[in-house]
Amino acid sequence: ILELEKDYSLLIDELGTSSQSLFAIIELSKLKAYHLNKSIEAEGILEKALDIKGLSLENLSYIKLDLADIYILNKNFWDASLMLGQVEKSFPNTPIGQEAKFRNAKISFYNGDFKWAKSQLDVLKASTSQLIANDALDLSLLIQDNLFEDSSGTALKIYARAEFLRFINKNDEALKTLDSIKNNYSSNALVDDVLLSKAKIYNSQNKIKLTIEAYEEILAHHSHSIWVDDALYSLGILYQDNLADKDKALHYF
């Protein structure tokens, strides 16, 4: 990763900060933000990229989406929301604009502003992008189900914090936060959501056995969960790609 950082930096020095080097600039910012714990440097790189002459409005918007994510990493929610709002305004009712709206709704979710987040997600359920529509529906249902059970949203706030920690790659903290929900709110409707988040974290850590156990617990004890299809599909992928057990993969598919 350090060698790659050096190579991208040399390439940018050679080409200058221009449309020609935009790919390298974006990749370098991601390396710094997500792999080298240099998110402030990553911010500066992308902020400078916004001033590149001759970029299309679409390219500028993609830079803003990446920059907003890095602002979120640095807990700079206000600037992230502002940046996403600019993209949404530039591309209303298009996939890129709807992606910006969805990310803004997630900021509200992370901050515990569930009613506002849900109002934005409910608009996105009619998105022209099926992926965004599905993600918006899932998060909207999660908020609805848990606020119906607990109008104060106490457990949901803890879960939102865990999801934020997962987003910023603080996986060990996220796991502890998720476990605190399971320990303190064992009968809460979030139990299946907790299992799904844990499975995703274990998978990112290449802990295949724990990943499988989490998904199988969803299937065994939460057969009416909205995550059953995700668990089945993910298990199929794991058995196919990680464990080379095609019969078991076919079973889950």
PDB file of C-alpha atoms in Angstrom:
ATOM      1  CA  ILE A   1       0.000   0.000   0.000  1.00  0.00           C
ATOM      2  CA  LEU A   2       2.869   2.371   0.785  1.00  0.00           C
ATOM      3  CA  GLU A   3       4.464   1.575  -2.583  1.00  0.00           C
ATOM      4  CA  LEU A   4       1.156   2.231  -4.311  1.00  0.00           C
ATOM      5  CA  GLU A   5       0.822   5.550  -2.470  1.00  0.00           C
ATOM      6  CA  LYS A   6       4.302   6.505  -3.698  1.00  0.00           C
ATOM      7  CA  ASP A   7       3.534   5.465  -7.301  1.00  0.00           C
ATOM      8  CA  TYR A   8       0.289   7.452  -7.427  1.00  0.00           C
ATOM      9  CA  SER A   9       2.074  10.504  -5.970  1.00  0.00           C
ATOM     10  CA  LEU A  10       4.849  10.237  -8.595  1.00  0.00           C
ATOM     11  CA  LEU A  11       2.271   9.942 -11.369  1.00  0.00           C
ATOM     12  CA  ILE A  12       0.402  13.032 -10.138  1.00  0.00           C
ATOM     13  CA  ASP A  13       3.708  14.951  -9.906  1.00  0.00           C
ATOM     14  CA  GLU A  14       4.512  13.940 -13.474  1.00  0.00           C
ATOM     15  CA  LEU A  15       1.094  14.789 -14.974  1.00  0.00           C
ATOM     16  CA  GLY A  16       0.220  17.637 -12.618  1.00  0.00           C
ATOM     17  CA  THR A  17      -3.134  18.070 -10.927  1.00  0.00           C
ATOM     18  CA  SER A  18      -5.292  17.868 -14.035  1.00  0.00           C
ATOM     19  CA  SER A  19      -8.093  15.917 -15.680  1.00  0.00           C
ATOM     20  CA  GLN A  20      -5.402  13.501 -16.940  1.00  0.00           C
ATOM     21  CA  SER A  21      -4.417  12.561 -13.406  1.00  0.00           C
ATOM     22  CA  LEU A  22      -7.945  12.543 -11.930  1.00  0.00           C
ATOM     23  CA  PHE A  23      -8.089   8.740 -11.617  1.00  0.00           C
ATOM     24  CA  ALA A  24      -4.787   8.703  -9.717  1.00  0.00           C
ATOM     25  CA  ILE A  25      -5.926  11.591  -7.495  1.00  0.00           C
ATOM     26  CA  ILE A  26      -9.139   9.793  -6.502  1.00  0.00           C
ATOM     27  CA  GLU A  27      -7.370   6.471  -5.891  1.00  0.00           C
ATOM     28  CA  LEU A  28      -4.647   8.168  -3.832  1.00  0.00           C
ATOM     29  CA  SER A  29      -7.271   9.885  -1.667  1.00  0.00           C
ATOM     30  CA  LYS A  30      -8.975   6.512  -1.038  1.00  0.00           C
ATOM     31  CA  LEU A  31      -5.672   4.866  -0.100  1.00  0.00           C
ATOM     32  CA  LYS A  32      -4.898   7.623   2.378  1.00  0.00           C
ATOM     33  CA  ALA A  33      -8.405   7.738   3.845  1.00  0.00           C
ATOM     34  CA  TYR A  34      -9.250   4.047   4.125  1.00  0.00           C
ATOM     35  CA  HIS A  35      -5.917   2.232   4.364  1.00  0.00           C
ATOM     36  CA  LEU A  36      -3.277   4.614   5.734  1.00  0.00           C
ATOM     37  CA  ASN A  37      -5.220   6.554   8.389  1.00  0.00           C
ATOM     38  CA  LYS A  38      -4.465   9.844   6.601  1.00  0.00           C
ATOM     39  CA  SER A  39      -8.028  11.056   6.087  1.00  0.00           C
ATOM     40  CA  ILE A  40      -7.156  14.744   6.614  1.00  0.00           C
ATOM     41  CA  GLU A  41      -4.598  14.510   3.797  1.00  0.00           C
ATOM     42  CA  ALA A  42      -7.212  12.756   1.659  1.00  0.00           C
ATOM     43  CA  GLU A  43      -9.612  15.648   2.260  1.00  0.00           C
ATOM     44  CA  GLY A  44      -7.015  18.147   1.049  1.00  0.00           C
ATOM     45  CA  ILE A  45      -6.288  16.147  -2.112  1.00  0.00           C
ATOM     46  CA  LEU A  46      -9.955  16.029  -3.144  1.00  0.00           C
ATOM     47  CA  GLU A  47     -10.634  19.648  -2.184  1.00  0.00           C
ATOM     48  CA  LYS A  48      -7.774  20.627  -4.498  1.00  0.00           C
ATOM     49  CA  ALA A  49      -9.216  18.373  -7.228  1.00  0.00           C
ATOM     50  CA  LEU A  50     -12.447  20.399  -7.180  1.00  0.00           C
ATOM     51  CA  ASP A  51     -10.463  23.323  -8.681  1.00  0.00           C
ATOM     52  CA  ILE A  52      -9.192  21.348 -11.707  1.00  0.00           C
ATOM     53  CA  LYS A  53     -10.059  23.257 -14.877  1.00  0.00           C
ATOM     54  CA  GLY A  54     -12.208  21.642 -17.556  1.00  0.00           C
ATOM     55  CA  LEU A  55     -13.826  18.901 -15.478  1.00  0.00           C
ATOM     56  CA  SER A  56     -17.369  17.937 -16.430  1.00  0.00           C
ATOM     57  CA  LEU A  57     -20.141  18.570 -13.908  1.00  0.00           C
ATOM     58  CA  GLU A  58     -20.527  14.794 -13.588  1.00  0.00           C
ATOM     59  CA  ASN A  59     -16.846  14.271 -12.726  1.00  0.00           C
ATOM     60  CA  LEU A  60     -17.025  17.104 -10.194  1.00  0.00           C
ATOM     61  CA  SER A  61     -20.034  15.429  -8.620  1.00  0.00           C
ATOM     62  CA  TYR A  62     -18.237  12.092  -8.279  1.00  0.00           C
ATOM     63  CA  ILE A  63     -15.358  13.903  -6.551  1.00  0.00           C
ATOM     64  CA  LYS A  64     -17.897  15.507  -4.199  1.00  0.00           C
ATOM     65  CA  LEU A  65     -19.419  12.110  -3.362  1.00  0.00           C
ATOM     66  CA  ASP A  66     -15.978  10.739  -2.420  1.00  0.00           C
ATOM     67  CA  LEU A  67     -15.119  13.909  -0.511  1.00  0.00           C
ATOM     68  CA  ALA A  68     -18.389  13.726   1.430  1.00  0.00           C
ATOM     69  CA  ASP A  69     -17.543  10.180   2.538  1.00  0.00           C
ATOM     70  CA  ILE A  70     -14.143  11.346   3.771  1.00  0.00           C
ATOM     71  CA  TYR A  71     -15.768  14.268   5.612  1.00  0.00           C
ATOM     72  CA  ILE A  72     -17.966  11.648   7.329  1.00  0.00           C
ATOM     73  CA  LEU A  73     -14.836   9.660   8.241  1.00  0.00           C
ATOM     74  CA  ASN A  74     -13.564  12.814   9.943  1.00  0.00           C
ATOM     75  CA  LYS A  75     -16.967  13.351  11.636  1.00  0.00           C
ATOM     76  CA  ASN A  76     -17.442  16.526   9.638  1.00  0.00           C
ATOM     77  CA  PHE A  77     -21.129  15.834   9.013  1.00  0.00           C
ATOM     78  CA  TRP A  78     -22.146  19.399   8.162  1.00  0.00           C
ATOM     79  CA  ASP A  79     -19.716  19.769   5.249  1.00  0.00           C
ATOM     80  CA  ALA A  80     -20.532  16.238   4.068  1.00  0.00           C
ATOM     81  CA  SER A  81     -24.240  17.027   3.992  1.00  0.00           C
ATOM     82  CA  LEU A  82     -23.591  20.311   2.184  1.00  0.00           C
ATOM     83  CA  MET A  83     -21.463  18.561  -0.449  1.00  0.00           C
ATOM     84  CA  LEU A  84     -24.095  15.863  -1.018  1.00  0.00           C
ATOM     85  CA  GLY A  85     -26.799  18.523  -1.257  1.00  0.00           C
ATOM     86  CA  GLN A  86     -24.856  20.203  -4.086  1.00  0.00           C
ATOM     87  CA  VAL A  87     -24.695  16.931  -6.026  1.00  0.00           C
ATOM     88  CA  GLU A  88     -28.402  16.282  -5.514  1.00  0.00           C
ATOM     89  CA  LYS A  89     -29.234  19.803  -6.724  1.00  0.00           C
ATOM     90  CA  SER A  90     -27.004  19.434  -9.819  1.00  0.00           C
ATOM     91  CA  PHE A  91     -28.536  16.071 -10.807  1.00  0.00           C
ATOM     92  CA  PRO A  92     -32.146  15.919  -9.539  1.00  0.00           C
ATOM     93  CA  ASN A  93     -34.040  12.665 -10.181  1.00  0.00           C
ATOM     94  CA  THR A  94     -31.002  10.896 -11.633  1.00  0.00           C
ATOM     95  CA  PRO A  95     -29.037   7.951 -10.170  1.00  0.00           C
ATOM     96  CA  ILE A  96     -26.108  10.152  -9.058  1.00  0.00           C
ATOM     97  CA  GLY A  97     -28.465  12.687  -7.443  1.00  0.00           C
ATOM     98  CA  GLN A  98     -30.401   9.919  -5.726  1.00  0.00           C
ATOM     99  CA  GLU A  99     -27.152   8.350  -4.498  1.00  0.00           C
ATOM    100  CA  ALA A 100     -26.278  11.721  -2.910  1.00  0.00           C
ATOM    101  CA  LYS A 101     -29.738  11.905  -1.307  1.00  0.00           C
ATOM    102  CA  PHE A 102     -29.352   8.371   0.077  1.00  0.00           C
ATOM    103  CA  ARG A 103     -25.941   9.161   1.583  1.00  0.00           C
ATOM    104  CA  ASN A 104     -27.417  12.298   3.154  1.00  0.00           C
ATOM    105  CA  ALA A 105     -30.213  10.207   4.678  1.00  0.00           C
ATOM    106  CA  LYS A 106     -27.560   7.900   6.153  1.00  0.00           C
ATOM    107  CA  ILE A 107     -25.853  10.900   7.786  1.00  0.00           C
ATOM    108  CA  SER A 108     -29.167  11.697   9.498  1.00  0.00           C
ATOM    109  CA  PHE A 109     -29.418   8.029  10.508  1.00  0.00           C
ATOM    110  CA  TYR A 110     -25.900   8.027  11.999  1.00  0.00           C
ATOM    111  CA  ASN A 111     -26.805  11.165  13.959  1.00  0.00           C
ATOM    112  CA  GLY A 112     -30.005   9.637  15.357  1.00  0.00           C
ATOM    113  CA  ASP A 113     -32.349  11.909  13.390  1.00  0.00           C
ATOM    114  CA  PHE A 114     -34.476   8.932  12.380  1.00  0.00           C
ATOM    115  CA  LYS A 115     -37.704  10.677  11.365  1.00  0.00           C
ATOM    116  CA  TRP A 116     -35.895  12.977   8.927  1.00  0.00           C
ATOM    117  CA  ALA A 117     -33.839  10.083   7.569  1.00  0.00           C
ATOM    118  CA  LYS A 118     -36.993   8.021   7.026  1.00  0.00           C
ATOM    119  CA  SER A 119     -38.759  10.870   5.203  1.00  0.00           C
ATOM    120  CA  GLN A 120     -35.845  11.056   2.729  1.00  0.00           C
ATOM    121  CA  LEU A 121     -35.651   7.262   2.382  1.00  0.00           C
ATOM    122  CA  ASP A 122     -39.375   7.005   1.652  1.00  0.00           C
ATOM    123  CA  VAL A 123     -38.922   9.369  -1.308  1.00  0.00           C
ATOM    124  CA  LEU A 124     -36.020   7.227  -2.560  1.00  0.00           C
ATOM    125  CA  LYS A 125     -38.110   4.031  -2.490  1.00  0.00           C
ATOM    126  CA  ALA A 126     -39.371   5.175  -5.904  1.00  0.00           C
ATOM    127  CA  SER A 127     -35.822   5.740  -7.209  1.00  0.00           C
ATOM    128  CA  THR A 128     -35.077   4.884 -10.842  1.00  0.00           C
ATOM    129  CA  SER A 129     -31.997   3.030  -9.557  1.00  0.00           C
ATOM    130  CA  GLN A 130     -33.176  -0.353  -8.248  1.00  0.00           C
ATOM    131  CA  LEU A 131     -30.138  -0.701  -5.942  1.00  0.00           C
ATOM    132  CA  ILE A 132     -30.789   2.660  -4.272  1.00  0.00           C
ATOM    133  CA  ALA A 133     -34.519   1.918  -4.035  1.00  0.00           C
ATOM    134  CA  ASN A 134     -33.812  -1.426  -2.334  1.00  0.00           C
ATOM    135  CA  ASP A 135     -31.275   0.061   0.101  1.00  0.00           C
ATOM    136  CA  ALA A 136     -33.661   2.919   0.919  1.00  0.00           C
ATOM    137  CA  LEU A 137     -36.527   0.478   1.515  1.00  0.00           C
ATOM    138  CA  ASP A 138     -34.395  -1.707   3.810  1.00  0.00           C
ATOM    139  CA  LEU A 139     -33.213   1.208   5.965  1.00  0.00           C
ATOM    140  CA  SER A 140     -36.691   2.774   6.051  1.00  0.00           C
ATOM    141  CA  LEU A 141     -38.206  -0.520   7.261  1.00  0.00           C
ATOM    142  CA  LEU A 142     -35.462  -0.907   9.878  1.00  0.00           C
ATOM    143  CA  ILE A 143     -36.248   2.553  11.282  1.00  0.00           C
ATOM    144  CA  GLN A 144     -40.024   2.015  11.115  1.00  0.00           C
ATOM    145  CA  ASP A 145     -39.970  -1.369  12.862  1.00  0.00           C
ATOM    146  CA  ASN A 146     -37.717  -0.234  15.676  1.00  0.00           C
ATOM    147  CA  LEU A 147     -39.369   3.113  16.353  1.00  0.00           C
ATOM    148  CA  PHE A 148     -42.738   1.327  16.494  1.00  0.00           C
ATOM    149  CA  GLU A 149     -41.356  -0.978  19.199  1.00  0.00           C
ATOM    150  CA  ASP A 150     -39.402   1.736  21.058  1.00  0.00           C
ATOM    151  CA  SER A 151     -40.487   5.300  20.222  1.00  0.00           C
ATOM    152  CA  SER A 152     -37.440   6.712  22.038  1.00  0.00           C
ATOM    153  CA  GLY A 153     -35.171   4.809  19.649  1.00  0.00           C
ATOM    154  CA  THR A 154     -32.619   4.054  22.386  1.00  0.00           C
ATOM    155  CA  ALA A 155     -31.428   0.737  20.959  1.00  0.00           C
ATOM    156  CA  LEU A 156     -31.635   2.090  17.412  1.00  0.00           C
ATOM    157  CA  LYS A 157     -29.289   4.951  18.345  1.00  0.00           C
ATOM    158  CA  ILE A 158     -26.726   2.420  19.587  1.00  0.00           C
ATOM    159  CA  TYR A 159     -27.146   0.436  16.366  1.00  0.00           C
ATOM    160  CA  ALA A 160     -26.708   3.604  14.275  1.00  0.00           C
ATOM    161  CA  ARG A 161     -23.489   4.323  16.161  1.00  0.00           C
ATOM    162  CA  ALA A 162     -22.278   0.793  15.429  1.00  0.00           C
ATOM    163  CA  GLU A 163     -23.067   1.261  11.731  1.00  0.00           C
ATOM    164  CA  PHE A 164     -21.108   4.522  11.737  1.00  0.00           C
ATOM    165  CA  LEU A 165     -18.138   2.785  13.371  1.00  0.00           C
ATOM    166  CA  ARG A 166     -18.356   0.073  10.713  1.00  0.00           C
ATOM    167  CA  PHE A 167     -18.401   2.738   8.004  1.00  0.00           C
ATOM    168  CA  ILE A 168     -15.213   4.345   9.334  1.00  0.00           C
ATOM    169  CA  ASN A 169     -13.519   0.920   9.631  1.00  0.00           C
ATOM    170  CA  LYS A 170     -13.415   0.839  13.445  1.00  0.00           C
ATOM    171  CA  ASN A 171     -14.612  -2.747  13.329  1.00  0.00           C
ATOM    172  CA  ASP A 172     -13.590  -3.879  16.811  1.00  0.00           C
ATOM    173  CA  GLU A 173     -15.454  -0.931  18.369  1.00  0.00           C
ATOM    174  CA  ALA A 174     -18.426  -1.650  16.118  1.00  0.00           C
ATOM    175  CA  LEU A 175     -18.553  -5.285  17.275  1.00  0.00           C
ATOM    176  CA  LYS A 176     -18.472  -4.246  20.950  1.00  0.00           C
ATOM    177  CA  THR A 177     -21.272  -1.743  20.304  1.00  0.00           C
ATOM    178  CA  LEU A 178     -23.364  -4.376  18.514  1.00  0.00           C
ATOM    179  CA  ASP A 179     -22.802  -6.838  21.371  1.00  0.00           C
ATOM    180  CA  SER A 180     -24.038  -4.225  23.851  1.00  0.00           C
ATOM    181  CA  ILE A 181     -27.391  -4.207  22.011  1.00  0.00           C
ATOM    182  CA  LYS A 182     -27.615  -7.987  22.153  1.00  0.00           C
ATOM    183  CA  ASN A 183     -26.715  -7.987  25.874  1.00  0.00           C
ATOM    184  CA  ASN A 184     -29.001  -5.128  26.943  1.00  0.00           C
ATOM    185  CA  TYR A 185     -31.894  -5.409  24.489  1.00  0.00           C
ATOM    186  CA  SER A 186     -32.071  -9.162  23.809  1.00  0.00           C
ATOM    187  CA  SER A 187     -35.768  -9.119  22.845  1.00  0.00           C
ATOM    188  CA  ASN A 188     -35.387  -6.083  20.595  1.00  0.00           C
ATOM    189  CA  ALA A 189     -36.337  -6.289  16.905  1.00  0.00           C
ATOM    190  CA  LEU A 190     -32.758  -5.285  16.046  1.00  0.00           C
ATOM    191  CA  VAL A 191     -31.312  -8.721  16.834  1.00  0.00           C
ATOM    192  CA  ASP A 192     -31.322  -9.855  13.185  1.00  0.00           C
ATOM    193  CA  ASP A 193     -29.863  -6.507  12.059  1.00  0.00           C
ATOM    194  CA  VAL A 194     -27.088  -6.913  14.627  1.00  0.00           C
ATOM    195  CA  LEU A 195     -26.301 -10.375  13.255  1.00  0.00           C
ATOM    196  CA  LEU A 196     -26.166  -9.065   9.682  1.00  0.00           C
ATOM    197  CA  SER A 197     -23.780  -6.240  10.654  1.00  0.00           C
ATOM    198  CA  LYS A 198     -21.565  -8.664  12.553  1.00  0.00           C
ATOM    199  CA  ALA A 199     -21.489 -11.023   9.560  1.00  0.00           C
ATOM    200  CA  LYS A 200     -20.368  -8.170   7.299  1.00  0.00           C
ATOM    201  CA  ILE A 201     -17.621  -7.176   9.736  1.00  0.00           C
ATOM    202  CA  TYR A 202     -16.377 -10.763  10.138  1.00  0.00           C
ATOM    203  CA  ASN A 203     -16.383 -11.164   6.372  1.00  0.00           C
ATOM    204  CA  SER A 204     -14.300  -7.998   5.928  1.00  0.00           C
ATOM    205  CA  GLN A 205     -11.833  -9.462   8.462  1.00  0.00           C
ATOM    206  CA  ASN A 206     -11.782 -12.762   6.531  1.00  0.00           C
ATOM    207  CA  LYS A 207     -13.184 -14.626   9.560  1.00  0.00           C
ATOM    208  CA  ILE A 208     -15.183 -17.038   7.434  1.00  0.00           C
ATOM    209  CA  LYS A 209     -16.326 -19.411  10.219  1.00  0.00           C
ATOM    210  CA  LEU A 210     -17.769 -16.544  12.304  1.00  0.00           C
ATOM    211  CA  THR A 211     -19.351 -15.014   9.191  1.00  0.00           C
ATOM    212  CA  ILE A 212     -21.138 -18.270   8.388  1.00  0.00           C
ATOM    213  CA  GLU A 213     -22.297 -18.691  11.999  1.00  0.00           C
ATOM    214  CA  ALA A 214     -23.850 -15.197  12.019  1.00  0.00           C
ATOM    215  CA  TYR A 215     -25.696 -15.746   8.733  1.00  0.00           C
ATOM    216  CA  GLU A 216     -26.898 -19.207   9.812  1.00  0.00           C
ATOM    217  CA  GLU A 217     -28.221 -17.758  13.083  1.00  0.00           C
ATOM    218  CA  ILE A 218     -30.387 -15.374  11.030  1.00  0.00           C
ATOM    219  CA  LEU A 219     -31.787 -18.348   9.092  1.00  0.00           C
ATOM    220  CA  ALA A 220     -32.318 -20.490  12.213  1.00  0.00           C
ATOM    221  CA  HIS A 221     -33.888 -17.937  14.555  1.00  0.00           C
ATOM    222  CA  HIS A 222     -35.179 -15.082  12.388  1.00  0.00           C
ATOM    223  CA  SER A 223     -36.950 -16.767   9.482  1.00  0.00           C
ATOM    224  CA  HIS A 224     -39.250 -13.756   8.937  1.00  0.00           C
ATOM    225  CA  SER A 225     -36.378 -11.232   8.817  1.00  0.00           C
ATOM    226  CA  ILE A 226     -35.968  -9.027   5.745  1.00  0.00           C
ATOM    227  CA  TRP A 227     -32.328 -10.214   5.761  1.00  0.00           C
ATOM    228  CA  VAL A 228     -33.037 -13.903   5.080  1.00  0.00           C
ATOM    229  CA  ASP A 229     -32.478 -13.550   1.320  1.00  0.00           C
ATOM    230  CA  ASP A 230     -29.241 -11.610   1.963  1.00  0.00           C
ATOM    231  CA  ALA A 231     -28.048 -14.323   4.353  1.00  0.00           C
ATOM    232  CA  LEU A 232     -28.844 -17.134   1.880  1.00  0.00           C
ATOM    233  CA  TYR A 233     -27.129 -15.382  -1.015  1.00  0.00           C
ATOM    234  CA  SER A 234     -24.066 -14.421   1.060  1.00  0.00           C
ATOM    235  CA  LEU A 235     -23.690 -17.999   2.311  1.00  0.00           C
ATOM    236  CA  GLY A 236     -23.833 -19.225  -1.271  1.00  0.00           C
ATOM    237  CA  ILE A 237     -21.058 -16.814  -2.252  1.00  0.00           C
ATOM    238  CA  LEU A 238     -18.911 -17.820   0.742  1.00  0.00           C
ATOM    239  CA  TYR A 239     -19.203 -21.529   0.026  1.00  0.00           C
ATOM    240  CA  GLN A 240     -18.544 -20.959  -3.664  1.00  0.00           C
ATOM    241  CA  ASP A 241     -15.662 -18.477  -3.492  1.00  0.00           C
ATOM    242  CA  ASN A 242     -14.000 -19.076  -0.130  1.00  0.00           C
ATOM    243  CA  LEU A 243     -14.603 -22.730   0.641  1.00  0.00           C
ATOM    244  CA  ALA A 244     -14.879 -24.209  -2.887  1.00  0.00           C
ATOM    245  CA  ASP A 245     -17.911 -26.252  -1.831  1.00  0.00           C
ATOM    246  CA  LYS A 246     -20.150 -25.977  -4.870  1.00  0.00           C
ATOM    247  CA  ASP A 247     -22.810 -28.380  -3.584  1.00  0.00           C
ATOM    248  CA  LYS A 248     -23.312 -26.325  -0.412  1.00  0.00           C
ATOM    249  CA  ALA A 249     -23.234 -23.109  -2.470  1.00  0.00           C
ATOM    250  CA  LEU A 250     -25.921 -24.496  -4.792  1.00  0.00           C
ATOM    251  CA  HIS A 251     -28.027 -25.456  -1.780  1.00  0.00           C
ATOM    252  CA  TYR A 252     -28.068 -21.865  -0.501  1.00  0.00           C
ATOM    253  CA  PHE A 253     -28.567 -20.344  -3.953  1.00  0.00           C
TER     254      PHE A 253
END
